[in-house]
Amino acid sequence: MSFDPKNYAKYEFFTISALSEGVAHVQYTNPKTLNAYTNQNWRDYGEIMTRLDKEEDISVIVISSGVARAFSSGLNIKEGAMTMKFDGATEKERLAKFEEFIVEFQNACTVPARISTPTVGILNGINYGLAIDLASAYSIRIGVEGARFSIAEVNIGIAADMGSLQRMPGIVNNKSKLFQHALLGDVFDAKEALEMGYLSTVVDSVDKGLELAGAWGARMAQAPQWAIKGTKKHIQDILSGKSTDEGLADIAKYNAENIMRVMKL
């Protein structure tokens, strides 16, 4: 069955469309909260990404914001973990339940890194807290002029726990800057994010970002999908901790199987 955006109509605040042939576009638009995420929102996000990865005619997923002022202002604290109710559970049971909640949240944020479909994020306006967690799992990040970034969790008294601290060390080229921004919870701009290697490029507007992502996506869609998805997977494997030797062994098996299949050897 071919990709049909209508199948994704149930997700509140998310609009799913085709940016170009083979390129899905996920847009999150919740201006009232500057694109903060409730528990339902991040669960929907993880489910959408998982479903799109299974669409046979989707080669690339582009993620953007429909809010001019923000990609995301982070987690909606009023409806997040702080509102959990434990209903008389013991301390051990409360701890286990809270840890289970955090792991579920992490798994939703991790979906773009885990799936085989490449992802491109267009990061505009405010990118605080959870926004960095989400974007750090993307294959490619495009910044928009005026974008502001913050690993902001220390400002509310917690350590970032949704992936920023685990993924950014493998992404950025300036570890001192990473420590600085993570420990201070301060704000840095798109130019600095580009210099750190967090962004691929910076464009003038979200529309320009969509144009660029669409062009890149169209090129990827024209290539054999086993090659594109295999390339994404094997880079991600190294970022996720596999050794060079393990990566070489995996790609040898992967290419041998696929080349033989394609060439009917």
PDB file of C-alpha atoms in Angstrom:
ATOM      1  CA  MET A   1       0.000   0.000   0.000  1.00  0.00           C
ATOM      2  CA  SER A   2       1.374   3.416  -0.949  1.00  0.00           C
ATOM      3  CA  PHE A   3       1.925   6.214   1.547  1.00  0.00           C
ATOM      4  CA  ASP A   4      -1.284   8.107   2.347  1.00  0.00           C
ATOM      5  CA  PRO A   5      -1.057  11.108   4.702  1.00  0.00           C
ATOM      6  CA  LYS A   6      -4.746  10.660   5.567  1.00  0.00           C
ATOM      7  CA  ASN A   7      -3.756   7.611   7.615  1.00  0.00           C
ATOM      8  CA  TYR A   8      -2.016   9.969  10.057  1.00  0.00           C
ATOM      9  CA  ALA A   9      -4.902  12.394  10.592  1.00  0.00           C
ATOM     10  CA  LYS A  10      -5.601  11.263  14.166  1.00  0.00           C
ATOM     11  CA  TYR A  11      -2.457  12.830  15.670  1.00  0.00           C
ATOM     12  CA  GLU A  12      -3.243  16.162  17.316  1.00  0.00           C
ATOM     13  CA  PHE A  13      -0.837  18.998  16.416  1.00  0.00           C
ATOM     14  CA  PHE A  14       1.003  16.825  13.853  1.00  0.00           C
ATOM     15  CA  THR A  15       0.521  17.290  10.104  1.00  0.00           C
ATOM     16  CA  ILE A  16       1.937  14.549   7.898  1.00  0.00           C
ATOM     17  CA  SER A  17       2.377  15.187   4.184  1.00  0.00           C
ATOM     18  CA  ALA A  18       4.572  14.336   1.194  1.00  0.00           C
ATOM     19  CA  LEU A  19       7.278  16.956   0.681  1.00  0.00           C
ATOM     20  CA  SER A  20       8.241  15.321  -2.600  1.00  0.00           C
ATOM     21  CA  GLU A  21       8.137  11.813  -4.011  1.00  0.00           C
ATOM     22  CA  GLY A  22       9.564   9.471  -1.385  1.00  0.00           C
ATOM     23  CA  VAL A  23       9.969  12.254   1.192  1.00  0.00           C
ATOM     24  CA  ALA A  24       7.571  12.457   4.141  1.00  0.00           C
ATOM     25  CA  HIS A  25       7.140  15.719   6.039  1.00  0.00           C
ATOM     26  CA  VAL A  26       6.219  15.725   9.736  1.00  0.00           C
ATOM     27  CA  GLN A  27       5.215  19.172  10.995  1.00  0.00           C
ATOM     28  CA  TYR A  28       4.433  19.863  14.644  1.00  0.00           C
ATOM     29  CA  THR A  29       2.287  22.944  15.285  1.00  0.00           C
ATOM     30  CA  ASN A  30       1.210  23.903  18.801  1.00  0.00           C
ATOM     31  CA  PRO A  31       1.678  27.691  18.996  1.00  0.00           C
ATOM     32  CA  LYS A  32       0.001  28.081  22.393  1.00  0.00           C
ATOM     33  CA  THR A  33       2.926  26.305  24.079  1.00  0.00           C
ATOM     34  CA  LEU A  34       5.646  27.166  21.525  1.00  0.00           C
ATOM     35  CA  ASN A  35       5.626  23.513  20.511  1.00  0.00           C
ATOM     36  CA  ALA A  36       6.173  22.091  23.989  1.00  0.00           C
ATOM     37  CA  TYR A  37       5.428  18.365  24.181  1.00  0.00           C
ATOM     38  CA  THR A  38       2.963  16.698  26.536  1.00  0.00           C
ATOM     39  CA  ASN A  39       3.226  12.998  27.324  1.00  0.00           C
ATOM     40  CA  GLN A  40       0.662  12.282  24.612  1.00  0.00           C
ATOM     41  CA  ASN A  41       2.584  14.387  22.092  1.00  0.00           C
ATOM     42  CA  TRP A  42       5.899  12.550  22.496  1.00  0.00           C
ATOM     43  CA  ARG A  43       4.132   9.196  22.418  1.00  0.00           C
ATOM     44  CA  ASP A  44       2.468  10.252  19.152  1.00  0.00           C
ATOM     45  CA  TYR A  45       5.817  11.454  17.809  1.00  0.00           C
ATOM     46  CA  GLY A  46       7.467   8.081  18.426  1.00  0.00           C
ATOM     47  CA  GLU A  47       4.531   6.243  16.875  1.00  0.00           C
ATOM     48  CA  ILE A  48       4.495   8.461  13.780  1.00  0.00           C
ATOM     49  CA  MET A  49       8.215   7.945  13.164  1.00  0.00           C
ATOM     50  CA  THR A  50       7.882   4.195  13.644  1.00  0.00           C
ATOM     51  CA  ARG A  51       4.966   4.016  11.219  1.00  0.00           C
ATOM     52  CA  LEU A  52       6.685   6.150   8.566  1.00  0.00           C
ATOM     53  CA  ASP A  53       9.744   3.910   8.700  1.00  0.00           C
ATOM     54  CA  LYS A  54       7.512   1.013   7.630  1.00  0.00           C
ATOM     55  CA  GLU A  55       6.112   2.874   4.605  1.00  0.00           C
ATOM     56  CA  GLU A  56       7.710   1.134   1.630  1.00  0.00           C
ATOM     57  CA  ASP A  57       7.684   4.221  -0.599  1.00  0.00           C
ATOM     58  CA  ILE A  58       9.134   6.637   1.978  1.00  0.00           C
ATOM     59  CA  SER A  59      12.897   7.103   1.724  1.00  0.00           C
ATOM     60  CA  VAL A  60      13.427  10.159   3.943  1.00  0.00           C
ATOM     61  CA  ILE A  61      11.538  11.806   6.808  1.00  0.00           C
ATOM     62  CA  VAL A  62      11.751  15.599   7.241  1.00  0.00           C
ATOM     63  CA  ILE A  63      10.719  17.113  10.570  1.00  0.00           C
ATOM     64  CA  SER A  64       9.865  20.793  10.990  1.00  0.00           C
ATOM     65  CA  SER A  65       7.815  23.218  13.058  1.00  0.00           C
ATOM     66  CA  GLY A  66       4.713  25.092  12.002  1.00  0.00           C
ATOM     67  CA  VAL A  67       5.412  27.712  14.689  1.00  0.00           C
ATOM     68  CA  ALA A  68       7.560  30.621  13.559  1.00  0.00           C
ATOM     69  CA  ARG A  69       9.008  31.254  17.016  1.00  0.00           C
ATOM     70  CA  ALA A  70      10.060  27.714  17.949  1.00  0.00           C
ATOM     71  CA  PHE A  71      11.006  24.254  16.814  1.00  0.00           C
ATOM     72  CA  SER A  72      10.154  23.289  20.398  1.00  0.00           C
ATOM     73  CA  SER A  73      10.344  24.970  23.793  1.00  0.00           C
ATOM     74  CA  GLY A  74      10.833  21.535  25.381  1.00  0.00           C
ATOM     75  CA  LEU A  75       8.678  19.399  27.653  1.00  0.00           C
ATOM     76  CA  ASN A  76       5.348  20.713  28.867  1.00  0.00           C
ATOM     77  CA  ILE A  77       6.181  20.392  32.574  1.00  0.00           C
ATOM     78  CA  LYS A  78       2.569  20.825  33.702  1.00  0.00           C
ATOM     79  CA  GLU A  79       1.633  17.619  31.885  1.00  0.00           C
ATOM     80  CA  GLY A  80       4.964  15.808  32.072  1.00  0.00           C
ATOM     81  CA  ALA A  81       6.676  13.559  34.584  1.00  0.00           C
ATOM     82  CA  MET A  82       6.100  15.970  37.459  1.00  0.00           C
ATOM     83  CA  THR A  83       2.359  15.154  37.335  1.00  0.00           C
ATOM     84  CA  MET A  84       2.779  11.405  37.794  1.00  0.00           C
ATOM     85  CA  LYS A  85       0.610   9.896  40.538  1.00  0.00           C
ATOM     86  CA  PHE A  86       1.821   6.870  42.456  1.00  0.00           C
ATOM     87  CA  ASP A  87      -1.371   6.056  44.416  1.00  0.00           C
ATOM     88  CA  GLY A  88       0.144   4.809  47.654  1.00  0.00           C
ATOM     89  CA  ALA A  89       2.925   2.743  46.075  1.00  0.00           C
ATOM     90  CA  THR A  90       6.016   1.925  48.115  1.00  0.00           C
ATOM     91  CA  GLU A  91       9.230   3.864  47.556  1.00  0.00           C
ATOM     92  CA  LYS A  92      10.681   0.942  45.593  1.00  0.00           C
ATOM     93  CA  GLU A  93       7.556   0.732  43.448  1.00  0.00           C
ATOM     94  CA  ARG A  94       7.547   4.503  42.862  1.00  0.00           C
ATOM     95  CA  LEU A  95      11.190   4.401  41.791  1.00  0.00           C
ATOM     96  CA  ALA A  96      10.546   1.512  39.386  1.00  0.00           C
ATOM     97  CA  LYS A  97       7.496   3.245  37.914  1.00  0.00           C
ATOM     98  CA  PHE A  98       9.344   6.527  37.453  1.00  0.00           C
ATOM     99  CA  GLU A  99      12.309   4.797  35.801  1.00  0.00           C
ATOM    100  CA  GLU A 100       9.908   2.903  33.523  1.00  0.00           C
ATOM    101  CA  PHE A 101       8.347   6.233  32.504  1.00  0.00           C
ATOM    102  CA  ILE A 102      11.764   7.744  31.704  1.00  0.00           C
ATOM    103  CA  VAL A 103      12.766   4.727  29.592  1.00  0.00           C
ATOM    104  CA  GLU A 104       9.489   4.887  27.645  1.00  0.00           C
ATOM    105  CA  PHE A 105      10.098   8.587  26.999  1.00  0.00           C
ATOM    106  CA  GLN A 106      13.692   7.879  25.922  1.00  0.00           C
ATOM    107  CA  ASN A 107      12.518   5.194  23.506  1.00  0.00           C
ATOM    108  CA  ALA A 108      10.146   7.633  21.786  1.00  0.00           C
ATOM    109  CA  CYS A 109      12.900  10.239  21.411  1.00  0.00           C
ATOM    110  CA  THR A 110      15.308   7.598  20.103  1.00  0.00           C
ATOM    111  CA  VAL A 111      13.103   6.340  17.261  1.00  0.00           C
ATOM    112  CA  PRO A 112      14.756   8.493  14.527  1.00  0.00           C
ATOM    113  CA  ALA A 113      18.167   7.082  15.487  1.00  0.00           C
ATOM    114  CA  ARG A 114      16.874   3.534  15.659  1.00  0.00           C
ATOM    115  CA  ILE A 115      14.906   3.328  12.402  1.00  0.00           C
ATOM    116  CA  SER A 116      16.504   2.673   9.017  1.00  0.00           C
ATOM    117  CA  THR A 117      14.948   5.718   7.297  1.00  0.00           C
ATOM    118  CA  PRO A 118      17.172   8.846   7.292  1.00  0.00           C
ATOM    119  CA  THR A 119      15.728  11.914   9.007  1.00  0.00           C
ATOM    120  CA  VAL A 120      16.297  15.631   8.419  1.00  0.00           C
ATOM    121  CA  GLY A 121      15.334  18.196  11.060  1.00  0.00           C
ATOM    122  CA  ILE A 122      14.796  21.891  10.302  1.00  0.00           C
ATOM    123  CA  LEU A 123      15.475  23.758  13.526  1.00  0.00           C
ATOM    124  CA  ASN A 124      14.051  27.267  13.851  1.00  0.00           C
ATOM    125  CA  GLY A 125      13.480  29.700  16.699  1.00  0.00           C
ATOM    126  CA  ILE A 126      13.625  28.226  20.198  1.00  0.00           C
ATOM    127  CA  ASN A 127      15.271  24.802  20.550  1.00  0.00           C
ATOM    128  CA  TYR A 128      15.404  24.192  24.286  1.00  0.00           C
ATOM    129  CA  GLY A 129      15.658  21.047  26.396  1.00  0.00           C
ATOM    130  CA  LEU A 130      13.636  18.297  24.736  1.00  0.00           C
ATOM    131  CA  ALA A 131      14.138  19.948  21.337  1.00  0.00           C
ATOM    132  CA  ILE A 132      17.854  19.157  21.556  1.00  0.00           C
ATOM    133  CA  ASP A 133      17.089  15.589  22.632  1.00  0.00           C
ATOM    134  CA  LEU A 134      14.831  15.065  19.627  1.00  0.00           C
ATOM    135  CA  ALA A 135      17.124  16.749  17.095  1.00  0.00           C
ATOM    136  CA  SER A 136      20.240  14.925  18.305  1.00  0.00           C
ATOM    137  CA  ALA A 137      18.654  11.698  17.077  1.00  0.00           C
ATOM    138  CA  TYR A 138      18.207  13.008  13.513  1.00  0.00           C
ATOM    139  CA  SER A 139      20.554  12.042  10.705  1.00  0.00           C
ATOM    140  CA  ILE A 140      20.890  15.633   9.459  1.00  0.00           C
ATOM    141  CA  ARG A 141      20.124  18.969  11.132  1.00  0.00           C
ATOM    142  CA  ILE A 142      19.487  22.206   9.226  1.00  0.00           C
ATOM    143  CA  GLY A 143      19.461  25.413  11.265  1.00  0.00           C
ATOM    144  CA  VAL A 144      17.410  28.516  10.506  1.00  0.00           C
ATOM    145  CA  GLU A 145      18.792  32.034  10.986  1.00  0.00           C
ATOM    146  CA  GLY A 146      17.897  33.286  14.456  1.00  0.00           C
ATOM    147  CA  ALA A 147      17.582  29.804  15.955  1.00  0.00           C
ATOM    148  CA  ARG A 148      18.587  29.513  19.606  1.00  0.00           C
ATOM    149  CA  PHE A 149      19.683  26.344  21.362  1.00  0.00           C
ATOM    150  CA  SER A 150      19.921  25.343  25.017  1.00  0.00           C
ATOM    151  CA  ILE A 151      20.558  22.116  26.892  1.00  0.00           C
ATOM    152  CA  ALA A 152      18.362  23.727  29.497  1.00  0.00           C
ATOM    153  CA  GLU A 153      17.598  20.925  31.955  1.00  0.00           C
ATOM    154  CA  VAL A 154      20.032  22.072  34.665  1.00  0.00           C
ATOM    155  CA  ASN A 155      17.997  25.273  34.891  1.00  0.00           C
ATOM    156  CA  ILE A 156      15.080  23.295  36.339  1.00  0.00           C
ATOM    157  CA  GLY A 157      17.322  21.173  38.533  1.00  0.00           C
ATOM    158  CA  ILE A 158      17.700  17.929  36.554  1.00  0.00           C
ATOM    159  CA  ALA A 159      20.254  16.347  34.211  1.00  0.00           C
ATOM    160  CA  ALA A 160      19.131  15.995  30.596  1.00  0.00           C
ATOM    161  CA  ASP A 161      17.918  12.413  30.302  1.00  0.00           C
ATOM    162  CA  MET A 162      16.379  12.022  26.820  1.00  0.00           C
ATOM    163  CA  GLY A 163      19.526  11.655  24.732  1.00  0.00           C
ATOM    164  CA  SER A 164      21.343  14.978  24.406  1.00  0.00           C
ATOM    165  CA  LEU A 165      24.139  14.044  26.807  1.00  0.00           C
ATOM    166  CA  GLN A 166      24.557  10.646  25.172  1.00  0.00           C
ATOM    167  CA  ARG A 167      24.404  11.689  21.491  1.00  0.00           C
ATOM    168  CA  MET A 168      25.973  15.124  21.330  1.00  0.00           C
ATOM    169  CA  PRO A 169      29.489  13.938  22.302  1.00  0.00           C
ATOM    170  CA  GLY A 170      29.495  11.859  19.111  1.00  0.00           C
ATOM    171  CA  ILE A 171      28.140  14.737  17.023  1.00  0.00           C
ATOM    172  CA  VAL A 172      29.952  17.928  18.023  1.00  0.00           C
ATOM    173  CA  ASN A 173      33.632  18.659  17.448  1.00  0.00           C
ATOM    174  CA  ASN A 174      34.157  20.871  20.508  1.00  0.00           C
ATOM    175  CA  LYS A 175      33.698  18.882  23.713  1.00  0.00           C
ATOM    176  CA  SER A 176      34.668  21.851  25.903  1.00  0.00           C
ATOM    177  CA  LYS A 177      31.795  23.865  24.408  1.00  0.00           C
ATOM    178  CA  LEU A 178      29.471  20.928  24.993  1.00  0.00           C
ATOM    179  CA  PHE A 179      30.411  20.746  28.667  1.00  0.00           C
ATOM    180  CA  GLN A 180      30.061  24.535  28.925  1.00  0.00           C
ATOM    181  CA  HIS A 181      26.565  24.661  27.471  1.00  0.00           C
ATOM    182  CA  ALA A 182      25.321  21.536  29.254  1.00  0.00           C
ATOM    183  CA  LEU A 183      26.633  22.609  32.669  1.00  0.00           C
ATOM    184  CA  LEU A 184      25.520  26.240  32.385  1.00  0.00           C
ATOM    185  CA  GLY A 185      22.241  25.605  30.607  1.00  0.00           C
ATOM    186  CA  ASP A 186      22.975  28.738  28.585  1.00  0.00           C
ATOM    187  CA  VAL A 187      21.813  29.695  25.102  1.00  0.00           C
ATOM    188  CA  PHE A 188      23.897  29.473  21.930  1.00  0.00           C
ATOM    189  CA  ASP A 189      22.986  30.557  18.423  1.00  0.00           C
ATOM    190  CA  ALA A 190      22.854  28.850  15.036  1.00  0.00           C
ATOM    191  CA  LYS A 191      26.300  30.140  14.051  1.00  0.00           C
ATOM    192  CA  GLU A 192      27.885  28.503  17.094  1.00  0.00           C
ATOM    193  CA  ALA A 193      25.869  25.311  16.570  1.00  0.00           C
ATOM    194  CA  LEU A 194      27.233  25.200  13.011  1.00  0.00           C
ATOM    195  CA  GLU A 195      30.805  25.796  14.178  1.00  0.00           C
ATOM    196  CA  MET A 196      30.424  22.992  16.754  1.00  0.00           C
ATOM    197  CA  GLY A 197      29.335  20.596  14.011  1.00  0.00           C
ATOM    198  CA  TYR A 198      25.813  20.200  15.384  1.00  0.00           C
ATOM    199  CA  LEU A 199      24.263  21.647  12.205  1.00  0.00           C
ATOM    200  CA  SER A 200      25.039  20.885   8.563  1.00  0.00           C
ATOM    201  CA  THR A 201      24.154  24.373   7.393  1.00  0.00           C
ATOM    202  CA  VAL A 202      22.111  27.449   8.252  1.00  0.00           C
ATOM    203  CA  VAL A 203      19.374  28.791   5.946  1.00  0.00           C
ATOM    204  CA  ASP A 204      17.345  32.000   5.902  1.00  0.00           C
ATOM    205  CA  SER A 205      13.927  30.521   6.680  1.00  0.00           C
ATOM    206  CA  VAL A 206      11.988  27.340   7.382  1.00  0.00           C
ATOM    207  CA  ASP A 207      10.744  27.426   3.780  1.00  0.00           C
ATOM    208  CA  LYS A 208      14.338  27.487   2.533  1.00  0.00           C
ATOM    209  CA  GLY A 209      15.084  24.598   4.883  1.00  0.00           C
ATOM    210  CA  LEU A 210      12.172  22.611   3.474  1.00  0.00           C
ATOM    211  CA  GLU A 211      13.350  23.373  -0.045  1.00  0.00           C
ATOM    212  CA  LEU A 212      16.844  22.133   0.747  1.00  0.00           C
ATOM    213  CA  ALA A 213      15.636  19.082   2.670  1.00  0.00           C
ATOM    214  CA  GLY A 214      13.259  18.254  -0.174  1.00  0.00           C
ATOM    215  CA  ALA A 215      16.085  18.439  -2.707  1.00  0.00           C
ATOM    216  CA  TRP A 216      18.354  16.259  -0.586  1.00  0.00           C
ATOM    217  CA  GLY A 217      15.490  13.855   0.062  1.00  0.00           C
ATOM    218  CA  ALA A 218      14.681  13.602  -3.651  1.00  0.00           C
ATOM    219  CA  ARG A 219      18.284  12.657  -4.388  1.00  0.00           C
ATOM    220  CA  MET A 220      18.231   9.993  -1.670  1.00  0.00           C
ATOM    221  CA  ALA A 221      14.907   8.654  -2.968  1.00  0.00           C
ATOM    222  CA  GLN A 222      16.454   8.086  -6.400  1.00  0.00           C
ATOM    223  CA  ALA A 223      19.206   5.851  -5.037  1.00  0.00           C
ATOM    224  CA  PRO A 224      18.705   2.149  -4.237  1.00  0.00           C
ATOM    225  CA  GLN A 225      16.992   2.136  -0.870  1.00  0.00           C
ATOM    226  CA  TRP A 226      19.033  -0.717   0.528  1.00  0.00           C
ATOM    227  CA  ALA A 227      22.124   1.473  -0.056  1.00  0.00           C
ATOM    228  CA  ILE A 228      20.592   4.593   1.530  1.00  0.00           C
ATOM    229  CA  LYS A 229      19.129   2.826   4.538  1.00  0.00           C
ATOM    230  CA  GLY A 230      22.232   0.694   4.952  1.00  0.00           C
ATOM    231  CA  THR A 231      24.425   3.798   4.942  1.00  0.00           C
ATOM    232  CA  LYS A 232      22.232   5.433   7.583  1.00  0.00           C
ATOM    233  CA  LYS A 233      22.205   2.316   9.734  1.00  0.00           C
ATOM    234  CA  HIS A 234      25.940   1.700   9.657  1.00  0.00           C
ATOM    235  CA  ILE A 235      26.888   5.280  10.516  1.00  0.00           C
ATOM    236  CA  GLN A 236      24.340   5.229  13.320  1.00  0.00           C
ATOM    237  CA  ASP A 237      25.735   1.942  14.630  1.00  0.00           C
ATOM    238  CA  ILE A 238      29.145   3.553  15.146  1.00  0.00           C
ATOM    239  CA  LEU A 239      27.583   6.611  16.801  1.00  0.00           C
ATOM    240  CA  SER A 240      25.703   4.199  19.070  1.00  0.00           C
ATOM    241  CA  GLY A 241      28.891   2.513  20.219  1.00  0.00           C
ATOM    242  CA  LYS A 242      29.854  -0.261  17.826  1.00  0.00           C
ATOM    243  CA  SER A 243      33.564  -0.630  17.161  1.00  0.00           C
ATOM    244  CA  THR A 244      35.176  -0.100  13.775  1.00  0.00           C
ATOM    245  CA  ASP A 245      35.833  -3.835  13.457  1.00  0.00           C
ATOM    246  CA  GLU A 246      32.213  -4.653  14.289  1.00  0.00           C
ATOM    247  CA  GLY A 247      31.055  -2.077  11.760  1.00  0.00           C
ATOM    248  CA  LEU A 248      33.280  -3.502   9.031  1.00  0.00           C
ATOM    249  CA  ALA A 249      32.029  -7.031   9.695  1.00  0.00           C
ATOM    250  CA  ASP A 250      28.404  -5.865   9.616  1.00  0.00           C
ATOM    251  CA  ILE A 251      28.761  -3.899   6.367  1.00  0.00           C
ATOM    252  CA  ALA A 252      30.572  -6.820   4.686  1.00  0.00           C
ATOM    253  CA  LYS A 253      27.630  -9.104   5.427  1.00  0.00           C
ATOM    254  CA  TYR A 254      25.044  -6.442   4.545  1.00  0.00           C
ATOM    255  CA  ASN A 255      26.610  -5.585   1.184  1.00  0.00           C
ATOM    256  CA  ALA A 256      27.300  -9.199   0.258  1.00  0.00           C
ATOM    257  CA  GLU A 257      23.665 -10.147   0.843  1.00  0.00           C
ATOM    258  CA  ASN A 258      22.235  -7.160  -1.026  1.00  0.00           C
ATOM    259  CA  ILE A 259      24.659  -7.149  -3.954  1.00  0.00           C
ATOM    260  CA  MET A 260      24.020 -10.849  -4.510  1.00  0.00           C
ATOM    261  CA  ARG A 261      20.257 -10.230  -4.335  1.00  0.00           C
ATOM    262  CA  VAL A 262      20.351  -7.319  -6.776  1.00  0.00           C
ATOM    263  CA  MET A 263      22.737  -8.995  -9.228  1.00  0.00           C
ATOM    264  CA  LYS A 264      20.988 -12.360  -8.809  1.00  0.00           C
ATOM    265  CA  LEU A 265      24.326 -14.084  -8.194  1.00  0.00           C
TER     266      LEU A 265
END
